[in-house]
Every structure is written in structure tokens, then in C-alpha cells.
CSV table of C-alpha atoms and ligand atoms in Angstrom, one decimal:
chain,number,residue,atom,x,y,z
A,283,MET,CA,29.4,27.3,8.1
A,284,GLY,CA,27.2,29.0,5.5
A,285,ARG,CA,25.0,26.0,5.2
A,286,ALA,CA,24.7,25.8,9.1
A,287,ARG,CA,23.8,29.5,9.1
A,288,THR,CA,21.1,28.9,6.5
A,289,LEU,CA,19.6,26.1,8.2
A,290,ALA,CA,19.7,28.1,11.6
A,291,GLN,CA,17.6,30.7,9.8
A,292,VAL,CA,15.1,28.2,8.4
A,293,TYR,CA,14.4,26.9,12.0
A,294,ARG,CA,14.5,30.4,13.6
A,295,ARG,CA,12.1,31.5,11.0
A,296,PHE,CA,9.9,28.2,11.5
A,297,GLY,CA,9.8,28.8,15.3
A,298,GLU,CA,9.3,32.7,15.2
A,299,VAL,CA,6.8,32.8,12.4
A,300,ASP,CA,5.2,29.4,11.4
A,301,ALA,CA,4.9,28.0,14.9
A,302,ALA,CA,4.5,31.3,16.8
A,303,GLY,CA,1.0,31.7,18.0
A,304,THR,CA,0.0,28.0,16.8
A,305,SER,CA,2.4,25.9,18.9
A,306,PRO,CA,4.4,27.2,21.7
A,307,LEU,CA,6.3,23.9,22.1
A,308,TYR,CA,7.3,23.8,18.4
A,309,GLU,CA,8.2,27.5,18.7
A,310,ARG,CA,10.3,27.0,21.6
A,311,VAL,CA,11.9,23.8,20.3
A,312,ALA,CA,12.6,25.2,16.7
A,313,VAL,CA,14.4,28.1,18.1
A,314,ALA,CA,16.4,26.0,20.4
A,315,LEU,CA,17.6,23.8,17.6
A,316,SER,CA,18.6,27.1,15.5
A,317,GLU,CA,20.8,28.1,18.4
A,318,SER,CA,22.6,24.6,18.8
A,319,GLY,CA,25.5,24.1,16.4
A,320,GLU,CA,25.5,20.4,17.6
A,321,ALA,CA,21.8,20.0,16.7
A,322,LEU,CA,22.1,21.6,13.2
A,323,ARG,CA,25.0,19.5,12.4
A,324,ALA,CA,23.1,16.4,13.4
A,325,ILE,CA,20.0,17.7,11.2
A,326,GLU,CA,22.5,17.9,8.5
A,327,ALA,CA,23.1,14.3,8.4
A,328,ALA,CA,19.7,14.1,6.7
A,329,PRO,CA,19.5,14.5,2.7
A,330,ALA,CA,19.1,18.4,2.2
A,331,ARG,CA,15.2,17.9,1.2
A,332,LYS,CA,14.6,16.1,4.5
A,333,ARG,CA,16.1,18.9,6.9
A,334,HIS,CA,12.9,21.1,6.9
A,335,PRO,CA,11.6,21.6,10.6
A,336,THR,CA,8.3,20.0,9.6
A,337,VAL,CA,10.1,16.7,8.9
A,338,ILE,CA,12.6,16.7,11.6
A,339,LEU,CA,9.9,17.9,14.4
A,340,ALA,CA,7.6,15.0,13.0
A,341,ALA,CA,10.3,12.3,13.1
A,342,LEU,CA,11.3,13.7,16.7
A,343,HIS,CA,7.6,13.2,17.7
A,344,ASP,CA,7.3,9.8,16.1
A,345,LEU,CA,10.2,8.6,18.3
A,346,ALA,CA,8.5,10.2,21.3
A,347,LEU,CA,5.0,8.6,20.6
A,348,ALA,CA,7.1,5.1,20.0
A,349,GLY,CA,8.4,5.4,23.6
A,350,ARG,CA,12.0,5.9,22.3
A,351,ALA,CA,12.5,9.4,23.6
A,352,PRO,CA,10.7,9.4,26.8
A,353,ALA,CA,11.8,12.8,28.2
A,354,LEU,CA,10.6,14.6,25.0
A,355,ALA,CA,7.2,12.5,25.3
A,356,ALA,CA,7.0,13.8,28.8
A,357,ALA,CA,7.9,17.4,27.9
A,358,TYR,CA,5.2,17.5,25.1
A,359,ALA,CA,2.6,15.9,27.5
A,360,ALA,CA,3.4,18.4,30.3
A,361,ALA,CA,3.5,21.4,27.5
A,362,ASP,CA,6.9,22.2,29.0
A,363,GLY,CA,8.7,24.5,26.4
A,364,ASP,CA,12.0,24.6,28.1
A,365,ALA,CA,12.0,20.8,28.9
A,366,ALA,CA,10.8,20.0,25.3
A,367,ALA,CA,13.7,22.2,23.7
A,368,GLY,CA,16.4,20.3,25.8
A,369,ALA,CA,15.0,16.8,25.1
A,370,ALA,CA,14.6,17.6,21.3
A,371,ILE,CA,18.2,18.4,21.4
A,372,GLU,CA,19.5,15.4,23.5
A,373,THR,CA,17.2,13.0,21.3
A,374,LEU,CA,18.6,14.5,18.0
A,375,LEU,CA,22.2,14.0,19.2
A,376,ARG,CA,21.6,10.6,21.0
A,377,MET,CA,19.5,9.1,18.1
A,378,THR,CA,20.5,11.2,15.1
A,379,ASP,CA,20.6,7.9,12.7
A,380,SER,CA,17.1,7.0,14.0
A,381,VAL,CA,15.7,10.6,13.7
A,382,VAL,CA,17.5,10.8,9.9
A,383,ALA,CA,16.0,7.2,9.0
A,384,VAL,CA,12.4,8.4,10.1
A,385,ALA,CA,12.8,11.6,8.1
A,386,VAL,CA,14.0,9.7,4.9
A,387,ARG,CA,11.4,6.8,5.2
A,388,ARG,CA,8.5,9.2,5.5
A,389,ARG,CA,6.7,12.0,4.0
A,390,THR,CA,5.0,14.6,6.3
A,391,ARG,CA,0.9,14.5,5.7
A,392,PRO,CA,-0.7,18.0,6.0
A,393,ASP,CA,-3.9,17.7,8.5
A,394,GLU,CA,-6.3,20.0,7.1
A,395,THR,CA,-9.3,17.7,6.8
A,396,GLY,CA,-11.8,19.4,4.4
A,397,ARG,CA,-11.0,17.0,1.6
A,398,CYS,CA,-14.2,14.8,2.2
A,399,ALA,CA,-16.3,18.0,2.0
A,400,VAL,CA,-14.7,18.8,-1.4
A,401,LEU,CA,-15.1,15.4,-3.0
A,402,TYR,CA,-18.4,14.3,-1.6
A,403,PRO,CA,-20.7,16.5,-3.9
A,404,ALA,CA,-18.3,16.2,-6.7
A,405,ILE,CA,-18.4,12.4,-6.7
A,406,ALA,CA,-22.2,12.4,-6.1
A,407,GLU,CA,-22.4,14.7,-9.1
A,408,ALA,CA,-20.4,12.6,-11.3
A,409,ALA,CA,-22.4,9.7,-10.7
A,410,ARG,CA,-25.6,11.5,-11.2
A,411,ARG,CA,-24.2,12.6,-14.5
A,412,VAL,CA,-23.4,9.1,-15.6
A,413,GLY,CA,-26.6,7.6,-14.1
A,414,ALA,CA,-24.2,5.4,-12.0
A,415,ASN,CA,-26.0,3.1,-9.2
A,416,ALA,CA,-22.7,1.9,-7.7
A,417,ILE,CA,-19.3,3.5,-7.8
A,418,GLY,CA,-15.7,2.5,-7.1
A,419,LEU,CA,-13.5,4.8,-5.8
A,420,ILE,CA,-9.7,5.0,-6.8
A,421,ASP,CA,-7.7,7.3,-4.8
A,422,VAL,CA,-4.5,8.3,-6.6
A,423,GLY,CA,-1.6,9.7,-4.4
A,424,CYS,CA,-3.8,8.3,-1.5
A,425,SER,CA,-1.2,8.4,1.3
A,426,ALA,CA,-3.3,6.7,4.0
A,427,GLY,CA,-6.3,6.3,1.9
A,428,LEU,CA,-8.6,8.4,4.3
A,429,ASN,CA,-10.3,9.8,1.2
A,430,LEU,CA,-11.8,6.6,0.4
A,431,ASN,CA,-14.3,6.8,3.5
A,432,VAL,CA,-15.9,9.9,1.8
A,433,ASP,CA,-19.3,8.1,2.0
A,434,ARG,CA,-18.7,7.1,5.5
A,435,VAL,CA,-18.3,10.5,7.2
A,436,ALA,CA,-20.6,13.2,8.1
A,437,VAL,CA,-20.0,16.6,6.5
A,438,THR,CA,-22.0,20.0,7.3
A,439,TYR,CA,-21.8,23.0,4.8
A,440,GLY,CA,-22.3,26.6,5.6
A,441,ARG,CA,-25.2,27.0,8.2
A,442,GLY,CA,-25.8,23.3,8.5
A,443,GLN,CA,-26.6,21.8,5.0
A,444,PRO,CA,-25.5,18.0,5.7
A,445,LEU,CA,-24.2,15.5,3.4
A,446,GLY,CA,-22.8,11.8,4.1
A,447,ASP,CA,-23.5,9.4,6.9
A,448,PRO,CA,-25.2,11.5,9.8
A,449,SER,CA,-24.4,9.0,12.2
A,450,SER,CA,-20.7,8.7,11.3
A,451,PRO,CA,-18.1,9.0,14.0
A,452,VAL,CA,-16.2,11.4,11.7
A,453,ARG,CA,-17.6,14.8,11.3
A,454,PHE,CA,-16.2,17.5,9.1
A,455,SER,CA,-17.6,21.0,8.2
A,456,SER,CA,-16.6,23.4,5.5
A,457,SER,CA,-17.8,27.1,5.0
A,458,ILE,CA,-19.5,27.9,1.7
A,459,VAL,CA,-18.3,31.1,-0.1
A,460,GLY,CA,-21.0,32.5,-2.4
A,461,ASP,CA,-24.8,32.1,-2.5
A,462,ARG,CA,-24.9,28.7,-4.5
A,463,PRO,CA,-25.4,25.5,-2.0
A,464,VAL,CA,-23.6,22.4,-2.9
A,465,PRO,CA,-25.8,19.8,-4.5
A,466,ALA,CA,-27.8,17.8,-2.1
A,467,GLY,CA,-27.8,14.5,-4.0
A,468,ALA,CA,-26.4,11.4,-2.1
A,469,MET,CA,-23.3,9.3,-3.8
A,470,PRO,CA,-24.6,5.7,-4.6
A,471,GLU,CA,-23.3,2.5,-2.8
A,472,VAL,CA,-19.4,2.5,-3.0
A,473,VAL,CA,-18.5,-1.1,-3.8
A,474,ALA,CA,-14.7,-0.8,-4.1
A,475,ARG,CA,-12.1,1.3,-2.5
A,476,VAL,CA,-8.6,1.3,-4.0
A,477,GLY,CA,-5.8,3.5,-2.9
A,478,VAL,CA,-2.9,4.1,-5.2
A,479,ASP,CA,0.3,5.7,-4.0
A,480,LEU,CA,4.1,5.4,-4.4
A,481,ASP,CA,4.2,4.9,-0.5
A,482,PRO,CA,0.8,4.0,0.8
A,483,LEU,CA,0.3,4.2,4.5
A,484,ASP,CA,-1.8,1.2,6.0
A,485,VAL,CA,-3.9,2.5,8.9
A,486,THR,CA,-3.9,-1.0,10.3
A,487,ASP,CA,-0.2,-1.0,10.7
A,488,ALA,CA,0.9,0.5,13.9
A,489,ASP,CA,4.0,2.2,12.6
A,490,ASP,CA,2.1,3.8,9.9
A,491,ALA,CA,-0.6,5.0,12.2
A,492,ARG,CA,1.8,6.2,14.7
A,493,TRP,CA,3.5,8.3,11.7
A,494,LEU,CA,0.0,9.9,10.9
A,495,ARG,CA,-0.3,11.0,14.8
A,496,ALA,CA,3.3,12.2,14.5
A,497,CYS,CA,2.5,14.6,11.8
A,498,LEU,CA,-0.1,16.5,14.0
A,499,TRP,CA,1.8,19.2,16.4
A,500,PRO,CA,1.5,18.4,19.9
A,501,ASP,CA,-0.1,21.4,21.2
A,502,GLN,CA,-1.7,23.4,18.4
A,503,PRO,CA,-4.8,25.3,19.9
A,504,ASP,CA,-7.3,22.8,18.5
A,505,GLN,CA,-5.0,19.6,18.9
A,506,PRO,CA,-7.4,17.7,21.1
A,507,GLU,CA,-10.1,17.8,18.4
A,508,ARG,CA,-7.6,17.1,15.6
A,509,GLY,CA,-6.3,14.1,17.6
A,510,ALA,CA,-9.9,12.9,18.4
A,511,ARG,CA,-10.7,13.2,14.7
A,512,LEU,CA,-7.6,11.4,13.4
A,513,GLU,CA,-8.3,8.6,15.8
A,514,ALA,CA,-11.9,8.4,14.6
A,515,GLU,CA,-10.7,8.4,11.2
A,516,LEU,CA,-8.2,5.7,11.8
A,517,ALA,CA,-10.8,3.6,13.6
A,518,LEU,CA,-13.5,4.2,10.8
A,519,ALA,CA,-10.9,3.2,8.1
A,520,ALA,CA,-9.6,0.2,10.0
A,521,THR,CA,-13.3,-1.2,9.9
A,522,ALA,CA,-13.0,-1.6,6.1
A,523,PRO,CA,-9.3,-1.1,5.1
A,524,PRO,CA,-8.9,0.1,1.4
A,525,LEU,CA,-7.1,-2.1,-1.0
A,526,LEU,CA,-3.6,-0.2,-1.3
A,527,LEU,CA,-1.8,-0.5,-4.6
A,528,ALA,CA,1.9,0.5,-4.2
A,529,GLY,CA,3.8,1.9,-7.1
A,530,ASP,CA,3.4,4.8,-9.9
A,531,ALA,CA,0.1,5.8,-10.6
A,532,VAL,CA,0.8,5.7,-14.3
A,533,GLU,CA,1.8,1.9,-14.0
A,534,VAL,CA,-0.7,0.9,-11.5
A,535,LEU,CA,-3.8,2.6,-12.6
A,536,PRO,CA,-4.9,-0.1,-15.1
A,537,ASP,CA,-4.9,-2.8,-12.0
A,538,ALA,CA,-6.7,-0.2,-10.0
A,539,PHE,CA,-9.5,-0.2,-12.8
A,540,ALA,CA,-9.7,-3.9,-12.8
A,541,ARG,CA,-10.6,-4.0,-9.2
A,542,VAL,CA,-13.8,-2.2,-9.8
A,543,PRO,CA,-16.8,-4.4,-10.7
A,544,ALA,CA,-17.9,-3.8,-14.3
A,545,ASP,CA,-21.5,-2.5,-13.2
A,546,ALA,CA,-20.0,0.2,-11.3
A,547,LEU,CA,-18.6,3.7,-12.1
A,548,PRO,CA,-14.9,4.0,-11.4
A,549,VAL,CA,-14.4,7.5,-10.0
A,550,VAL,CA,-10.5,8.4,-9.7
A,551,THR,CA,-10.0,11.2,-7.1
A,552,THR,CA,-6.8,13.2,-6.7
A,553,THR,CA,-6.6,15.6,-4.0
A,554,TRP,CA,-3.1,17.8,-4.0
A,555,ALA,CA,-1.2,15.0,-5.4
A,556,LEU,CA,-0.6,16.0,-9.0
A,557,SER,CA,1.7,18.6,-8.4
A,558,ARG,CA,4.0,16.0,-7.2
A,559,PHE,CA,3.7,14.5,-10.8
A,560,SER,CA,5.9,15.5,-13.5
A,561,LEU,CA,4.0,17.3,-16.3
A,562,GLU,CA,4.6,14.3,-18.5
A,563,SER,CA,3.3,12.0,-15.8
A,564,ARG,CA,0.0,14.2,-15.4
A,565,LEU,CA,-0.7,13.9,-19.2
A,566,ARG,CA,0.1,10.0,-19.0
A,567,PHE,CA,-2.1,9.7,-16.1
A,568,LEU,CA,-4.8,11.4,-18.2
A,569,GLN,CA,-4.1,9.1,-21.0
A,570,ARG,CA,-4.5,6.2,-18.5
A,571,LEU,CA,-8.2,7.4,-17.7
A,572,ASP,CA,-8.9,7.8,-21.4
A,573,GLU,CA,-7.6,4.3,-22.1
A,574,ALA,CA,-9.8,2.9,-19.3
A,575,ALA,CA,-12.9,4.8,-20.7
A,576,LEU,CA,-12.6,2.5,-23.9
A,577,GLY,CA,-14.9,-0.1,-22.3
A,578,ARG,CA,-16.7,1.9,-19.6
A,579,ALA,CA,-17.5,5.4,-18.3
A,580,VAL,CA,-14.7,6.7,-16.1
A,581,ALA,CA,-15.1,9.8,-14.0
A,582,TRP,CA,-12.2,12.0,-12.4
A,583,VAL,CA,-12.8,14.3,-9.4
A,584,SER,CA,-9.9,16.5,-8.7
A,585,ALA,CA,-9.0,19.2,-6.1
A,586,GLU,CA,-5.5,20.6,-7.0
A,587,GLY,CA,-4.0,23.9,-7.4
A,588,VAL,CA,-5.0,26.0,-10.3
A,589,GLY,CA,-3.7,24.7,-13.5
A,590,VAL,CA,-2.3,21.5,-11.9
A,591,ALA,CA,-5.0,19.0,-13.1
A,592,PRO,CA,-4.4,18.6,-16.9
A,593,ALA,CA,-7.5,19.4,-19.0
A,594,ILE,CA,-9.4,20.9,-16.1
A,595,PRO,CA,-10.3,24.6,-16.6
A,596,THR,CA,-8.7,27.3,-14.6
A,597,LEU,CA,-11.6,29.9,-14.5
A,598,GLY,CA,-9.1,32.5,-15.5
A,599,ASP,CA,-7.7,32.2,-12.1
A,600,ARG,CA,-3.9,33.0,-11.5
A,601,ARG,CA,-1.7,29.9,-10.9
A,602,ALA,CA,-0.5,29.7,-7.1
A,603,SER,CA,-3.0,32.0,-6.1
A,604,GLY,CA,-3.7,30.2,-2.7
A,605,HIS,CA,-6.9,28.3,-3.6
A,606,SER,CA,-7.6,25.2,-5.6
A,607,ILE,CA,-10.0,24.2,-8.4
A,608,ILE,CA,-12.4,21.4,-7.8
A,609,GLY,CA,-12.7,19.5,-11.3
A,610,LEU,CA,-14.8,17.0,-12.6
A,611,ALA,CA,-14.2,15.2,-15.8
A,612,VAL,CA,-16.3,12.2,-17.3
A,613,PHE,CA,-14.8,10.1,-19.9
A,614,GLY,CA,-16.9,8.0,-21.8
A,615,GLN,CA,-17.7,6.9,-25.5
A,616,SER,CA,-14.5,8.9,-26.9
A,617,VAL,CA,-15.7,12.0,-25.4
A,618,LEU,CA,-14.2,13.9,-22.7
A,619,ARG,CA,-16.2,16.5,-20.7
A,620,THR,CA,-14.2,18.4,-18.2
A,621,GLU,CA,-15.5,21.3,-15.9
A,622,ALA,CA,-14.3,23.3,-13.0
A,623,VAL,CA,-17.1,22.7,-10.7
A,624,GLY,CA,-15.9,24.8,-7.8
A,625,ARG,CA,-13.1,26.6,-5.9
A,626,CYS,CA,-11.8,25.8,-2.4
A,627,TRP,CA,-9.5,27.0,0.0
A,628,SER,CA,-7.5,25.5,2.9
A,629,ARG,CA,-7.7,22.1,1.7
A,630,GLY,CA,-11.7,22.3,1.5
A,631,ARG,CA,-12.3,24.2,4.6
A,632,MET,CA,-14.0,26.6,2.6
A,633,LEU,CA,-15.5,26.0,-0.7
A,634,ALA,CA,-17.6,27.9,-3.4
A,635,TRP,CA,-19.8,25.5,-5.6
A,636,LEU,CA,-19.9,26.7,-9.4
A,637,ALA,CA,-21.7,24.2,-11.4
A,638,GLY,CA,-25.3,24.5,-12.3
A,639,SER,CA,-27.7,21.4,-11.7
B,258,SAM,C1,1.1,15.9,-1.1
B,258,SAM,S1,0.6,14.1,-1.0
B,258,SAM,C2,-1.1,14.3,-1.0
B,258,SAM,C3,-1.7,13.2,-0.1
B,258,SAM,C4,-3.2,13.2,-0.2
B,258,SAM,N1,-4.0,13.0,-1.5
B,258,SAM,C5,-3.8,14.6,0.3
B,258,SAM,O1,-4.7,15.0,0.1
B,258,SAM,O2,-3.2,15.0,1.6
B,258,SAM,C6,0.9,13.5,-2.4
B,258,SAM,C7,1.1,12.0,-2.4
B,258,SAM,O3,1.1,11.5,-3.9
B,258,SAM,C8,2.1,10.5,-3.8
B,258,SAM,N2,2.5,10.5,-5.3
B,258,SAM,C9,3.4,11.1,-5.6
B,258,SAM,N3,4.0,10.7,-6.8
B,258,SAM,C10,3.2,9.6,-7.1
B,258,SAM,C11,3.2,8.8,-8.4
B,258,SAM,N4,3.9,9.1,-9.4
B,258,SAM,N5,2.1,7.9,-8.3
B,258,SAM,C12,1.5,7.7,-7.1
B,258,SAM,N6,1.7,8.4,-6.0
B,258,SAM,C13,2.5,9.4,-6.0
B,258,SAM,C14,2.9,10.7,-2.9
B,258,SAM,O4,3.5,9.4,-2.2
B,258,SAM,C15,2.0,11.4,-1.7
B,258,SAM,O5,1.3,10.4,-0.9
């Protein structure tokens, strides 16, 4: 009883606080689930860490998109909250095992889309500092590897400063905080794209791509744009799918470095990934970069919460203060140079560039 009440409170709060004003459908569905003892018992069939509303609602959405929960799909398409609430409960009770299986199998992916806006100038800066004419990208904790197309998207900063490919079908924008513009330099040619993840998503796999769509909420105010941008990102990624290496980054990184041609600078990127690593793993990750730099220069660009990326300065900011630090580390000739080149907010929707030229 106690556990069910707690779960009920979690769902009610999610509906009334997190979804309210953003997604009327998820508000209505989450509150309805919180009020249904049967639904809560079905959710309790999932392991505790997989019972959160974002996971269960994404799993239900996935089944709707897969054509396995037609009433729920129709209710979402019609933006009919009452019908969606009824259909969500019905689906959860009828297909408890399937909902739980999706929830257990998958990790939700947040959809803030400023990552490339953060990565582009920092990667270009890394290449400039090393004097590299070609780079190989290695994204660690890559999920679907969308960061690996950073050179193939168009980014607009502040009032219009462009970077990237202006003709790209994938377009991002990021507000600039402060008065320092991001460096205008283009990044050199990308000659290798390698994604590393415990469980990478393959954009050319229908189930994996559907899961990315399922993680979007069905009726957020800017859902049409978000949905269209995700489709454009998936289509762009599918034209040159990255090499995906599945496994623990600490184990897999040597193989990833080996995939970058000798005349290219390997640039490792991490965006909001290292908090999932134990402290010991973060240090071993750093050690792997150091080892790879015995034979060649190596760069690491990070966008991580304050104090999460080892060796990257925190600028005196408090941990968990809601923003992230953009780090740039260059390993070469037994020297490690690390710098915080910026701060960012909302996964890169706003950024402050700090580094001098
Ligand atoms: C919070 S997600 C971040 C994903 C993506 N970089 C982003 O910006 O949204 C963390 C990712 O790191 C992966 N991950 C966690 N521990 C890992 C490890 N030891 N080695 C490789 N990947 C790991 C997870 O599978 C997950 O896809």
C-alpha cells in the first residue's frame, strides 16, 4: 500500500507539475494513472528504477507508434485527453509485459537539441589549437550518435552568427549569454565518426528510431517542430551512419582510437554522459585518453555538469547549479592542457563562450 501511494504521488506530481502547461495529454494520462490502483500495480511489475512516468509514458508511446496500441495512438493523434487516459490504462493492463519489456530494454533520451551548438565551436577550437587538417570524432555515451553529425548541421548563434553547413536540413539555434561571440572558425574535414555506448541506438534500425520518436511527448507546444527536426536528424544520420561500438567506454576506447586515421586528430566528445560513470570509471576514461596520446595528439570536448568532467576546471561554480561547463582538453607530448571554454544551459540552448582567441 505504502509503495503504491508513493508511486501514485509520483505520477500525480508528474502530471500536475512536470507535464502541466506543457503536455495536456501527459498531464491527463499521468493523473489518471495515479488514480488507478490497477494501473499502479501494473507499473510496479517494472523494476523500481524503471517506474518513472517518463519511462512508462515513453514505453506506452512506443507501443502506440508501433501499431500495437491503436486506441492510444488514435487518442494521441486526436489530442483527446480523456480517451488517452482510458486507452493508456487499458494498454497498461492488457500489455503489462510488453510495457515493462520496453521500459527495461530502453533508456529515455532527453530531447533538448543544443548539443551541436555547444560542440561545434569547441571542436573547431581544438583542431585549431592542434593545427589539425582532419579530425575523427569519437562520441562517448553516444546514444543514437546524433552528435557525430555536428559538422553536417546548421547552427545559428545569438542574433545570427552562423556555423556549420548552412544548407543542412537540420538547423539549431543557441542564444548567447554575455558579449563574447563564439569563434567563427569552421572545423576541418571529419574523416571518421565513431559512437561508443553501453547500448547504442542505430538510426537505421526501425525499432531504435521509433524509440527516439517515442521519447518525444505527443503534444508539447513545439511538438511539430521537434518531431520534424528529429526526422531530419534521423534522415541525415542515415545517409552516413556512424560506426557504433557497444560496450563500456573504458574497454572500447582503444578500439575507437584505432578507427581514426593516423593523420587525423581524434576528438573525443562527451555530452551529459559522464555523470553515469562511477568516479573510478571517469578517471580510467581520462587515463585512456592519456594512453592514446602517447602516439598522437588527442582532444576531448565535454559538456557536463559542473565538476563532473575530471580535470576540467569548474570556474568556481557550485555543483548542481543547473548549468554545465564546456571543457576542452588537449593531450599531447605528455602534456595535458585543460580549459573551461564556456558555460551552457538547457543542454546548449544558451551558451556563454569564455575562451580567448
Ligand atoms: C544521459 S545519456 C547521454 C546521451 C547523450 N550523450 C546526450 O547528450 O544525450 C548517457 C549515455 O551514456 C551511456 N553510458 C553510460 N555508462 C557508459 C559506459 N560506461 N560506457 C559507455 N557508455 C555509457 C548510456 O548508455 C547513455 O546512452
